[in-house]
Amino acid sequence: MPALAGLLRRITSALVLRALLFVAIFSLSALPPLDPDLWWHLANGRLIAASGSIPHVDLYSFSAAGQPWVMHEWLADLGMYGLYQLGGLPLLVELAALVVTAAALCLYYLLRRSGLHPNAAVGLTLVGALAGSTAWGARPQLLNLLLTGVLLVGLTRYRDHHLRAWLLPPFIWLWANLHSGFLVGVIISLLFVAGEALDARLGRSTPMPWPRLRALGVAVGAGAALAVVNPFGIQTVLFPLGTLTSPLIQNNIQEWASPDFHSTAGLMLEAVLFLMLAGLATRRVTARTSEWLLAFALLYLGLASQRNVPLFILGAAPLAGRCAQALLQLAAEFAPVSSRSISQAALRWSPPRPSAPGVALGVVNLVLLVAVTAGMLEYRALPNLQPVTEAADIRAVLPVDATTALAQLGRPIRIFNYYDYGGYLVWRLYPSGGRVFIDGRVEVYGSRIFSEYLQVSYLADGWPAVIARANPDAIVVPSAHPIVGLLQHDPGWQILARDQVATVFTRVGFAP
């Protein structure tokens, strides 16, 4: 009983608030598996598991067959397929939500290390997590979020003499085989070393010792060298550079576009940016050079592409935390005299450690924690972890029946398809059912094929010629797309299947 009483006394209101923060983030990020790229990632894992090898040329399409293919997420794809075999889509959704939650935990840690009050850190963690919510979903790129958070926490721990430099090279190597986003990790590490070296050279407060700086610099170089030890060598390094510098990709694929400041995620990002500007305007914020470098370098990436916003939130956490704390202190100083003492006390407040009478409060807090947690999970997370619910969600946005109709043709076919349908068609039809015109692996198709797809999708001048050159056996497009009405009156095409989601056309005389 004394042990139970001691445990209950530890369940303070502050603990409940922090726990509910991470339950809320888990619940919000347990999204239905609707990302169109999820399916070709699973197909990649299935292909590796079945063949025992990693392909280096495209196998899924008829438009780019034999073109070089850098499957830079090979290890993540193989792991995802293994998890799918183990627990299906619900397990993938659950683990994706856990990854987001773990990254939020890293964010909270970085904010607290900056000196931000615990309650304010809870609020800013939630805002930061929502700002990066456009990157949520069961796909390998989510690992970049977690690994960036782990790296930033690890670098701060290294600065505090709690970690050794030799841990960094294998970390970078593992990341390089999970996703090409490891390049951001190398950049973060280099900027950290450069900033800390500058502080040490200028003799600023609490500089890192030069021996530890040199050891970390060597570790970064070793990690970058070790990163090319992967199935594709240096191409894994060149791949992200090509993707990041492609105007065609950035202008036509939503996740590579700049943030939309009219969306919820964009508004949360805007809130973080204004908070930082206001905090800096107080002229009370001091930060290490490495923190300035990381914040502004990752801000550039975040403004260039919304998929990089979560990385900015993590990289800017120390600076954002100091800005928020400066604003809290300023607010306490400018509060009315009658309430100033209360405001200042609130800044200094820390959860009390109750004595024996606090057991009752601990029980109340425990009941509140269990009840609210159950409510959050029941309302948001659990429905998205049910196979029946997931199947209904998938059927509402992806061409489930259309793909079934194509599979029943019983022969290999060439499919000109809507971009977002490509991954699902690959998952359902490869290897025996057919080949697609395009899917989410835009880097494989290159500018020419992607431009031709856009020409048809937008019904730009010359789109019939693109269809003629591609010479597909079938066309799969959303039922609401204007091309459906045009093809219905084309004597060369006939409808094979149609529902509210997608319509399948086949050449006259091709389908039975």
Short mmCIF file of C-alpha atoms in Angstrom, two decimals:
data_model
loop_
_atom_site.label_atom_id
_atom_site.label_comp_id
_atom_site.label_asym_id
_atom_site.label_seq_id
_atom_site.Cartn_x
_atom_site.Cartn_y
_atom_site.Cartn_z
CA MET A 1 0.00 0.00 0.00
CA PRO A 2 2.73 2.57 0.76
CA ALA A 3 4.17 1.92 -2.69
CA LEU A 4 0.76 2.46 -4.31
CA ALA A 5 0.26 5.65 -2.34
CA GLY A 6 3.68 6.90 -3.44
CA LEU A 7 2.82 6.13 -7.06
CA LEU A 8 -0.48 8.00 -6.84
CA ARG A 9 1.24 11.06 -5.37
CA ARG A 10 3.41 11.21 -8.48
CA ILE A 11 0.38 11.55 -10.77
CA THR A 12 0.31 15.32 -10.74
CA SER A 13 -1.71 17.65 -12.94
CA ALA A 14 1.45 18.47 -14.90
CA LEU A 15 2.06 14.80 -15.58
CA VAL A 16 -1.52 14.35 -16.77
CA LEU A 17 -1.17 17.34 -19.10
CA ARG A 18 2.02 15.96 -20.67
CA ALA A 19 0.56 12.47 -21.04
CA LEU A 20 -2.59 13.79 -22.69
CA LEU A 21 -0.45 15.81 -25.11
CA PHE A 22 1.15 12.69 -26.52
CA VAL A 23 -2.10 10.72 -26.48
CA ALA A 24 -3.67 13.53 -28.50
CA ILE A 25 -0.82 13.54 -31.02
CA PHE A 26 -1.01 9.76 -31.38
CA SER A 27 -4.78 9.92 -31.90
CA LEU A 28 -4.56 12.73 -34.45
CA SER A 29 -1.79 11.07 -36.44
CA ALA A 30 -3.45 7.63 -36.65
CA LEU A 31 -4.71 8.46 -40.15
CA PRO A 32 -6.44 6.06 -42.54
CA PRO A 33 -3.96 4.44 -44.97
CA LEU A 34 -4.91 6.59 -47.96
CA ASP A 35 -1.53 7.91 -49.07
CA PRO A 36 -1.25 6.90 -52.74
CA ASP A 37 2.46 6.15 -52.36
CA LEU A 38 1.89 3.62 -49.58
CA TRP A 39 0.95 0.94 -52.08
CA TRP A 40 4.04 1.02 -54.28
CA HIS A 41 6.18 1.05 -51.14
CA LEU A 42 4.46 -2.17 -50.09
CA ALA A 43 4.92 -3.53 -53.62
CA ASN A 44 8.64 -2.75 -53.35
CA GLY A 45 8.91 -4.73 -50.13
CA ARG A 46 6.97 -7.62 -51.65
CA LEU A 47 9.24 -7.59 -54.70
CA ILE A 48 12.42 -7.69 -52.59
CA ALA A 49 11.02 -10.43 -50.34
CA ALA A 50 9.91 -12.55 -53.29
CA SER A 51 13.01 -12.17 -55.46
CA GLY A 52 15.68 -11.80 -52.80
CA SER A 53 17.23 -8.92 -54.75
CA ILE A 54 16.79 -5.19 -55.20
CA PRO A 55 15.91 -4.02 -58.72
CA HIS A 56 17.91 -1.20 -60.32
CA VAL A 57 15.57 -0.54 -63.26
CA ASP A 58 11.85 0.15 -63.44
CA LEU A 59 9.59 -2.90 -63.52
CA TYR A 60 6.16 -1.44 -62.80
CA SER A 61 5.42 0.72 -65.83
CA PHE A 62 5.27 0.37 -69.59
CA SER A 63 6.19 4.02 -70.17
CA ALA A 64 9.57 3.91 -68.37
CA ALA A 65 10.34 0.19 -68.43
CA GLY A 66 14.06 -0.41 -68.00
CA GLN A 67 14.81 3.15 -66.86
CA PRO A 68 17.23 3.48 -63.88
CA TRP A 69 15.46 3.24 -60.55
CA VAL A 70 17.08 4.22 -57.24
CA MET A 71 15.00 2.42 -54.63
CA HIS A 72 16.53 4.50 -51.86
CA GLU A 73 13.90 3.42 -49.30
CA TRP A 74 14.61 -0.27 -49.87
CA LEU A 75 15.12 -1.18 -46.21
CA ALA A 76 12.07 0.78 -45.06
CA ASP A 77 9.95 -0.77 -47.83
CA LEU A 78 11.05 -4.25 -46.85
CA GLY A 79 10.27 -3.51 -43.20
CA MET A 80 6.85 -2.09 -44.07
CA TYR A 81 5.95 -5.17 -46.07
CA GLY A 82 7.07 -7.40 -43.20
CA LEU A 83 4.88 -5.45 -40.80
CA TYR A 84 1.99 -5.64 -43.27
CA GLN A 85 2.39 -9.41 -43.39
CA LEU A 86 2.43 -9.47 -39.60
CA GLY A 87 -0.50 -7.19 -38.78
CA GLY A 88 -1.94 -5.73 -41.97
CA LEU A 89 -2.71 -2.07 -42.52
CA PRO A 90 -3.82 -1.43 -38.90
CA LEU A 91 -0.32 -2.23 -37.67
CA LEU A 92 1.23 0.15 -40.21
CA VAL A 93 -1.16 2.93 -39.17
CA GLU A 94 -0.43 2.33 -35.49
CA LEU A 95 3.33 2.35 -35.95
CA ALA A 96 3.17 5.49 -38.10
CA ALA A 97 1.27 7.24 -35.30
CA LEU A 98 3.87 6.02 -32.79
CA VAL A 99 6.64 7.46 -34.98
CA VAL A 100 4.90 10.86 -35.00
CA THR A 101 4.42 10.66 -31.24
CA ALA A 102 8.07 9.78 -30.65
CA ALA A 103 9.13 12.73 -32.82
CA ALA A 104 6.83 14.97 -30.74
CA LEU A 105 8.57 13.67 -27.63
CA CYS A 106 11.90 14.78 -29.14
CA LEU A 107 10.36 18.20 -29.84
CA TYR A 108 9.14 18.53 -26.26
CA TYR A 109 12.58 17.57 -24.95
CA LEU A 110 14.30 20.20 -27.12
CA LEU A 111 11.83 22.88 -26.00
CA ARG A 112 12.35 22.04 -22.35
CA ARG A 113 16.13 22.11 -22.74
CA SER A 114 15.81 25.66 -24.07
CA GLY A 115 14.38 26.72 -20.71
CA LEU A 116 10.74 26.95 -21.75
CA HIS A 117 8.19 26.47 -18.98
CA PRO A 118 6.73 22.90 -19.01
CA ASN A 119 3.14 24.02 -19.59
CA ALA A 120 4.16 26.34 -22.41
CA ALA A 121 6.28 23.53 -23.89
CA VAL A 122 3.18 21.32 -24.00
CA GLY A 123 1.26 23.93 -25.98
CA LEU A 124 4.11 24.68 -28.36
CA THR A 125 4.73 20.98 -28.94
CA LEU A 126 1.11 20.54 -30.04
CA VAL A 127 1.29 23.57 -32.32
CA GLY A 128 4.57 22.34 -33.82
CA ALA A 129 3.24 18.83 -34.37
CA LEU A 130 0.17 20.18 -36.17
CA ALA A 131 2.35 22.46 -38.29
CA GLY A 132 4.04 19.36 -39.67
CA SER A 133 0.88 17.27 -40.01
CA THR A 134 0.96 17.35 -43.82
CA ALA A 135 3.80 14.80 -43.61
CA TRP A 136 1.80 12.32 -41.50
CA GLY A 137 0.94 8.95 -42.97
CA ALA A 138 2.24 5.41 -43.20
CA ARG A 139 5.18 5.82 -45.54
CA PRO A 140 9.00 5.79 -45.23
CA GLN A 141 9.44 9.56 -45.36
CA LEU A 142 7.94 9.72 -41.86
CA LEU A 143 11.15 8.13 -40.60
CA ASN A 144 12.99 11.33 -41.57
CA LEU A 145 10.94 13.15 -38.95
CA LEU A 146 11.82 10.75 -36.17
CA LEU A 147 15.47 10.34 -37.16
CA THR A 148 15.90 14.13 -37.36
CA GLY A 149 14.48 14.44 -33.86
CA VAL A 150 16.72 11.68 -32.54
CA LEU A 151 19.75 13.26 -34.21
CA LEU A 152 19.07 16.70 -32.72
CA VAL A 153 18.54 15.23 -29.26
CA GLY A 154 21.69 13.16 -29.68
CA LEU A 155 23.76 16.18 -30.69
CA THR A 156 22.62 18.13 -27.64
CA ARG A 157 23.39 15.13 -25.46
CA TYR A 158 26.82 14.88 -27.05
CA ARG A 159 27.46 18.54 -26.27
CA ASP A 160 26.61 17.73 -22.65
CA HIS A 161 29.17 14.88 -22.62
CA HIS A 162 26.49 12.14 -22.43
CA LEU A 163 27.15 10.42 -25.78
CA ARG A 164 30.15 9.37 -27.85
CA ALA A 165 30.91 10.46 -31.40
CA TRP A 166 31.29 6.91 -32.73
CA LEU A 167 27.50 6.44 -32.50
CA LEU A 168 26.92 8.88 -35.38
CA PRO A 169 28.41 6.95 -38.38
CA PRO A 170 26.25 3.81 -37.98
CA PHE A 171 23.24 6.04 -37.36
CA ILE A 172 23.82 7.88 -40.64
CA TRP A 173 24.43 4.58 -42.45
CA LEU A 174 21.15 3.12 -41.21
CA TRP A 175 19.31 6.29 -42.19
CA ALA A 176 20.87 6.21 -45.68
CA ASN A 177 19.43 2.74 -46.24
CA LEU A 178 16.01 3.72 -44.94
CA HIS A 179 15.53 6.94 -46.92
CA SER A 180 17.52 9.42 -48.99
CA GLY A 181 16.49 12.10 -46.51
CA PHE A 182 19.63 11.13 -44.57
CA LEU A 183 21.27 13.98 -46.47
CA VAL A 184 19.41 16.39 -44.20
CA GLY A 185 20.94 14.57 -41.24
CA VAL A 186 24.44 15.09 -42.65
CA ILE A 187 23.69 18.78 -43.22
CA ILE A 188 22.37 19.18 -39.67
CA SER A 189 25.48 17.53 -38.27
CA LEU A 190 27.82 19.72 -40.32
CA LEU A 191 25.99 22.90 -39.31
CA PHE A 192 26.10 21.83 -35.69
CA VAL A 193 29.85 21.28 -35.83
CA ALA A 194 30.41 24.57 -37.68
CA GLY A 195 28.31 26.57 -35.20
CA GLU A 196 29.90 25.02 -32.15
CA ALA A 197 33.37 25.50 -33.61
CA LEU A 198 32.65 29.18 -34.20
CA ASP A 199 31.45 29.61 -30.61
CA ALA A 200 34.58 27.86 -29.35
CA ARG A 201 36.81 30.07 -31.52
CA LEU A 202 35.12 33.24 -30.28
CA GLY A 203 35.24 32.08 -26.68
CA ARG A 204 31.50 32.32 -26.10
CA SER A 205 29.85 30.88 -23.01
CA THR A 206 30.12 27.14 -22.40
CA PRO A 207 31.92 26.26 -25.64
CA MET A 208 32.48 22.64 -26.57
CA PRO A 209 36.03 21.41 -25.98
CA TRP A 210 38.05 21.21 -29.17
CA PRO A 211 38.84 17.48 -28.81
CA ARG A 212 35.11 16.68 -28.74
CA LEU A 213 34.49 18.99 -31.68
CA ARG A 214 37.21 17.30 -33.72
CA ALA A 215 35.86 13.86 -32.82
CA LEU A 216 32.38 14.87 -33.92
CA GLY A 217 33.69 16.36 -37.17
CA VAL A 218 35.49 13.10 -37.94
CA ALA A 219 32.32 11.17 -37.09
CA VAL A 220 30.26 13.29 -39.50
CA GLY A 221 32.79 12.66 -42.27
CA ALA A 222 32.82 8.94 -41.51
CA GLY A 223 29.03 8.84 -41.53
CA ALA A 224 28.87 10.61 -44.90
CA ALA A 225 31.40 8.14 -46.32
CA LEU A 226 29.59 5.17 -44.84
CA ALA A 227 26.29 6.38 -46.31
CA VAL A 228 27.38 5.28 -49.78
CA VAL A 229 27.57 1.69 -48.52
CA ASN A 230 24.16 0.83 -49.85
CA PRO A 231 22.74 -1.01 -52.89
CA PHE A 232 22.95 2.13 -55.05
CA GLY A 233 26.18 3.75 -53.90
CA ILE A 234 26.60 7.43 -54.66
CA GLN A 235 23.25 7.53 -56.49
CA THR A 236 21.52 7.54 -53.10
CA VAL A 237 23.25 10.86 -52.43
CA LEU A 238 22.53 12.33 -55.86
CA PHE A 239 18.86 11.28 -55.86
CA PRO A 240 17.56 13.81 -53.28
CA LEU A 241 19.52 16.61 -54.93
CA GLY A 242 17.81 15.93 -58.25
CA THR A 243 14.37 15.79 -56.65
CA LEU A 244 14.87 18.97 -54.64
CA THR A 245 15.98 20.95 -57.68
CA SER A 246 13.19 19.87 -60.07
CA PRO A 247 10.75 22.76 -60.76
CA LEU A 248 8.35 20.34 -62.44
CA ILE A 249 8.05 18.25 -59.29
CA GLN A 250 7.79 21.21 -56.93
CA ASN A 251 5.14 22.93 -59.06
CA ASN A 252 2.88 19.93 -59.62
CA ILE A 253 3.15 17.61 -56.61
CA GLN A 254 1.43 18.88 -53.49
CA GLU A 255 3.85 17.60 -50.86
CA TRP A 256 6.78 19.27 -52.66
CA ALA A 257 4.99 22.62 -52.91
CA SER A 258 5.51 25.47 -50.47
CA PRO A 259 3.28 25.51 -47.36
CA ASP A 260 -0.34 26.57 -47.77
CA PHE A 261 -0.86 29.22 -45.11
CA HIS A 262 -4.64 28.91 -45.44
CA SER A 263 -4.63 25.33 -44.13
CA THR A 264 -4.55 24.31 -40.47
CA ALA A 265 -0.95 23.12 -40.80
CA GLY A 266 0.02 26.37 -42.52
CA LEU A 267 -1.62 28.47 -39.83
CA MET A 268 0.25 26.56 -37.12
CA LEU A 269 3.52 27.14 -38.97
CA GLU A 270 2.60 30.80 -39.24
CA ALA A 271 2.01 30.89 -35.48
CA VAL A 272 5.47 29.44 -34.80
CA LEU A 273 7.13 31.93 -37.15
CA PHE A 274 5.34 34.92 -35.60
CA LEU A 275 6.18 33.66 -32.13
CA MET A 276 9.85 33.52 -33.08
CA LEU A 277 9.76 36.99 -34.63
CA ALA A 278 8.05 38.45 -31.58
CA GLY A 279 10.48 36.74 -29.24
CA LEU A 280 13.49 38.00 -31.18
CA ALA A 281 12.01 41.51 -31.12
CA THR A 282 12.28 41.50 -27.32
CA ARG A 283 16.09 41.46 -27.76
CA ARG A 284 16.27 39.04 -24.84
CA VAL A 285 16.94 35.90 -26.82
CA THR A 286 20.45 34.51 -26.87
CA ALA A 287 21.23 31.27 -28.65
CA ARG A 288 24.22 29.26 -29.73
CA THR A 289 25.46 29.75 -33.27
CA SER A 290 24.57 26.16 -34.14
CA GLU A 291 20.96 26.83 -33.13
CA TRP A 292 20.76 29.88 -35.38
CA LEU A 293 22.26 27.96 -38.31
CA LEU A 294 19.92 25.00 -37.94
CA ALA A 295 16.82 27.17 -37.56
CA PHE A 296 17.46 29.24 -40.68
CA ALA A 297 18.77 26.41 -42.87
CA LEU A 298 15.75 24.24 -42.12
CA LEU A 299 13.43 27.24 -42.48
CA TYR A 300 14.66 27.53 -46.07
CA LEU A 301 13.84 23.87 -46.69
CA GLY A 302 10.46 24.19 -44.96
CA LEU A 303 9.39 27.21 -47.00
CA ALA A 304 10.55 25.54 -50.22
CA SER A 305 8.55 22.35 -49.55
CA GLN A 306 5.86 21.62 -46.99
CA ARG A 307 7.13 18.09 -46.49
CA ASN A 308 10.18 19.65 -44.79
CA VAL A 309 8.16 21.77 -42.33
CA PRO A 310 8.39 19.12 -39.54
CA LEU A 311 12.18 19.18 -39.88
CA PHE A 312 12.18 22.96 -39.45
CA ILE A 313 9.97 22.69 -36.35
CA LEU A 314 12.48 20.32 -34.77
CA GLY A 315 15.56 22.24 -35.86
CA ALA A 316 14.15 25.56 -34.66
CA ALA A 317 12.89 24.16 -31.33
CA PRO A 318 15.72 25.55 -29.15
CA LEU A 319 15.38 29.02 -30.66
CA ALA A 320 11.56 28.91 -30.61
CA GLY A 321 11.60 27.79 -26.98
CA ARG A 322 13.81 30.72 -25.96
CA CYS A 323 11.60 33.13 -27.90
CA ALA A 324 8.48 31.81 -26.18
CA GLN A 325 10.08 32.07 -22.74
CA ALA A 326 11.22 35.63 -23.46
CA LEU A 327 7.64 36.57 -24.33
CA LEU A 328 6.34 34.96 -21.14
CA GLN A 329 8.83 36.93 -19.05
CA LEU A 330 7.96 40.14 -20.85
CA ALA A 331 4.26 39.55 -20.30
CA ALA A 332 4.89 39.04 -16.57
CA GLU A 333 6.79 42.32 -16.35
CA PHE A 334 4.14 44.34 -18.16
CA ALA A 335 1.22 42.79 -16.32
CA PRO A 336 -0.82 45.16 -14.12
CA VAL A 337 0.68 45.68 -10.66
CA SER A 338 -2.21 43.83 -9.04
CA SER A 339 -1.54 40.72 -11.10
CA ARG A 340 2.22 40.98 -11.67
CA SER A 341 3.07 38.91 -8.64
CA ILE A 342 0.64 36.26 -9.81
CA SER A 343 2.14 36.24 -13.33
CA GLN A 344 5.70 36.04 -12.03
CA ALA A 345 4.71 33.27 -9.65
CA ALA A 346 3.15 31.39 -12.55
CA LEU A 347 6.45 31.55 -14.45
CA ARG A 348 8.28 30.15 -11.45
CA TRP A 349 5.57 27.64 -10.62
CA SER A 350 6.44 23.99 -10.65
CA PRO A 351 4.12 21.11 -9.76
CA PRO A 352 4.15 20.56 -6.01
CA ARG A 353 5.10 17.27 -4.49
CA PRO A 354 2.11 16.58 -2.25
CA SER A 355 2.42 14.68 0.97
CA ALA A 356 0.05 11.99 2.20
CA PRO A 357 -3.16 13.99 1.60
CA GLY A 358 -2.17 14.19 -2.09
CA VAL A 359 -3.19 10.57 -2.62
CA ALA A 360 -6.78 11.62 -3.24
CA LEU A 361 -5.67 14.17 -5.82
CA GLY A 362 -3.55 11.50 -7.45
CA VAL A 363 -6.60 9.25 -7.75
CA VAL A 364 -8.60 12.06 -9.34
CA ASN A 365 -5.77 12.76 -11.79
CA LEU A 366 -5.48 9.08 -12.66
CA VAL A 367 -9.20 8.78 -13.33
CA LEU A 368 -9.07 11.92 -15.47
CA LEU A 369 -6.08 10.60 -17.41
CA VAL A 370 -7.70 7.23 -18.10
CA ALA A 371 -11.07 8.71 -19.04
CA VAL A 372 -9.74 11.37 -21.41
CA THR A 373 -7.23 8.96 -22.96
CA ALA A 374 -9.98 6.43 -23.61
CA GLY A 375 -12.17 9.13 -25.12
CA MET A 376 -9.44 10.38 -27.47
CA LEU A 377 -8.51 6.91 -28.64
CA GLU A 378 -12.12 5.82 -29.08
CA TYR A 379 -13.11 8.93 -31.01
CA ARG A 380 -10.13 9.25 -33.33
CA ALA A 381 -7.51 6.49 -33.28
CA LEU A 382 -9.38 3.22 -32.85
CA PRO A 383 -11.79 3.73 -35.78
CA ASN A 384 -8.82 4.17 -38.10
CA LEU A 385 -7.25 0.98 -36.76
CA GLN A 386 -10.25 -1.20 -37.67
CA PRO A 387 -9.83 -3.23 -40.90
CA VAL A 388 -13.48 -2.71 -41.87
CA THR A 389 -13.23 1.06 -41.46
CA GLU A 390 -9.93 1.16 -43.34
CA ALA A 391 -11.37 -0.86 -46.21
CA ALA A 392 -14.32 1.53 -46.48
CA ASP A 393 -12.01 4.56 -46.45
CA ILE A 394 -9.82 3.03 -49.15
CA ARG A 395 -12.82 2.15 -51.31
CA ALA A 396 -14.02 5.75 -51.07
CA VAL A 397 -10.89 7.25 -52.66
CA LEU A 398 -9.06 4.51 -54.57
CA PRO A 399 -10.14 2.43 -57.60
CA VAL A 400 -10.84 -0.80 -55.76
CA ASP A 401 -13.61 -2.08 -58.05
CA ALA A 402 -11.90 -0.73 -61.16
CA THR A 403 -8.73 -2.62 -60.32
CA THR A 404 -10.72 -5.79 -59.69
CA ALA A 405 -12.30 -5.45 -63.13
CA LEU A 406 -8.86 -5.08 -64.72
CA ALA A 407 -7.52 -8.07 -62.81
CA GLN A 408 -10.39 -10.21 -64.06
CA LEU A 409 -9.32 -9.62 -67.65
CA GLY A 410 -6.72 -12.29 -66.99
CA ARG A 411 -4.03 -10.90 -69.24
CA PRO A 412 -1.19 -8.35 -69.10
CA ILE A 413 -2.38 -4.86 -70.02
CA ARG A 414 -0.96 -1.37 -70.47
CA ILE A 415 -2.84 1.12 -68.30
CA PHE A 416 -2.88 4.87 -68.72
CA ASN A 417 -3.83 5.91 -65.22
CA TYR A 418 -4.54 8.84 -62.94
CA TYR A 419 -1.38 9.72 -60.99
CA ASP A 420 -2.80 8.97 -57.52
CA TYR A 421 -4.04 5.56 -58.68
CA GLY A 422 -0.67 4.32 -59.91
CA GLY A 423 0.65 2.93 -56.64
CA TYR A 424 -2.56 1.05 -55.88
CA LEU A 425 -2.69 -0.43 -59.38
CA VAL A 426 0.92 -1.60 -58.99
CA TRP A 427 0.10 -3.22 -55.65
CA ARG A 428 -2.93 -5.06 -57.01
CA LEU A 429 -1.84 -5.92 -60.56
CA TYR A 430 1.93 -6.44 -60.55
CA PRO A 431 3.48 -8.71 -61.75
CA SER A 432 0.90 -10.55 -63.86
CA GLY A 433 -1.96 -8.10 -64.27
CA GLY A 434 -0.48 -5.12 -66.06
CA ARG A 435 1.84 -2.13 -66.16
CA VAL A 436 0.97 1.48 -65.36
CA PHE A 437 1.81 4.68 -67.19
CA ILE A 438 2.84 6.57 -64.05
CA ASP A 439 2.92 6.38 -60.26
CA GLY A 440 4.45 8.31 -57.37
CA ARG A 441 8.05 7.51 -58.34
CA VAL A 442 8.29 10.65 -60.45
CA GLU A 443 12.09 10.54 -60.51
CA VAL A 444 11.90 7.28 -62.48
CA TYR A 445 9.68 8.75 -65.18
CA GLY A 446 11.54 11.99 -65.70
CA SER A 447 10.29 15.29 -67.03
CA ARG A 448 9.10 14.02 -70.41
CA ILE A 449 6.70 11.32 -69.19
CA PHE A 450 5.48 13.39 -66.26
CA SER A 451 4.83 16.34 -68.59
CA GLU A 452 2.89 14.09 -70.95
CA TYR A 453 0.78 12.84 -68.08
CA LEU A 454 0.04 16.41 -67.01
CA GLN A 455 -0.89 17.27 -70.58
CA VAL A 456 -3.60 14.60 -70.54
CA SER A 457 -4.68 15.30 -66.96
CA TYR A 458 -5.24 18.99 -67.72
CA LEU A 459 -6.64 18.23 -71.21
CA ALA A 460 -4.07 20.57 -72.67
CA ASP A 461 -3.62 20.93 -76.43
CA GLY A 462 -2.41 17.71 -77.99
CA TRP A 463 -3.59 15.38 -75.24
CA PRO A 464 -5.14 12.86 -77.69
CA ALA A 465 -1.74 12.53 -79.36
CA VAL A 466 -0.19 11.59 -76.00
CA ILE A 467 -2.77 8.82 -75.58
CA ALA A 468 -2.13 7.65 -79.14
CA ARG A 469 1.65 7.47 -78.61
CA ALA A 470 1.27 5.65 -75.30
CA ASN A 471 -1.11 3.19 -76.96
CA PRO A 472 -2.60 1.85 -73.71
CA ASP A 473 -5.02 -1.05 -73.50
CA ALA A 474 -6.99 0.63 -70.69
CA ILE A 475 -7.48 4.04 -69.14
CA VAL A 476 -8.33 4.49 -65.44
CA VAL A 477 -9.37 7.94 -64.28
CA PRO A 478 -11.63 9.45 -61.60
CA SER A 479 -15.28 9.29 -62.61
CA ALA A 480 -15.59 13.04 -62.12
CA HIS A 481 -12.71 13.86 -64.48
CA PRO A 482 -13.77 15.71 -67.67
CA ILE A 483 -11.94 13.18 -69.81
CA VAL A 484 -14.61 10.61 -68.96
CA GLY A 485 -17.23 12.54 -70.91
CA LEU A 486 -14.89 12.88 -73.89
CA LEU A 487 -13.93 9.20 -74.00
CA GLN A 488 -17.56 8.13 -73.73
CA HIS A 489 -18.13 9.64 -77.16
CA ASP A 490 -14.91 8.25 -78.63
CA PRO A 491 -15.74 5.21 -80.82
CA GLY A 492 -12.37 3.66 -80.01
CA TRP A 493 -13.09 3.27 -76.29
CA GLN A 494 -15.69 1.47 -74.21
CA ILE A 495 -16.49 1.45 -70.49
CA LEU A 496 -15.40 -1.70 -68.69
CA ALA A 497 -16.35 -0.64 -65.16
CA ARG A 498 -17.58 2.48 -63.44
CA ASP A 499 -18.48 3.59 -59.93
CA GLN A 500 -18.44 6.84 -57.98
CA VAL A 501 -14.65 6.71 -57.62
CA ALA A 502 -13.18 5.60 -60.94
CA THR A 503 -14.05 4.70 -64.50
CA VAL A 504 -12.20 2.12 -66.58
CA PHE A 505 -12.10 2.37 -70.36
CA THR A 506 -10.71 -0.33 -72.60
CA ARG A 507 -10.08 -0.28 -76.31
CA VAL A 508 -12.98 -1.53 -78.36
CA GLY A 509 -12.42 -5.17 -79.09
CA PHE A 510 -9.87 -5.62 -76.29
CA ALA A 511 -12.08 -6.54 -73.30
CA PRO A 512 -14.20 -9.70 -73.42
#
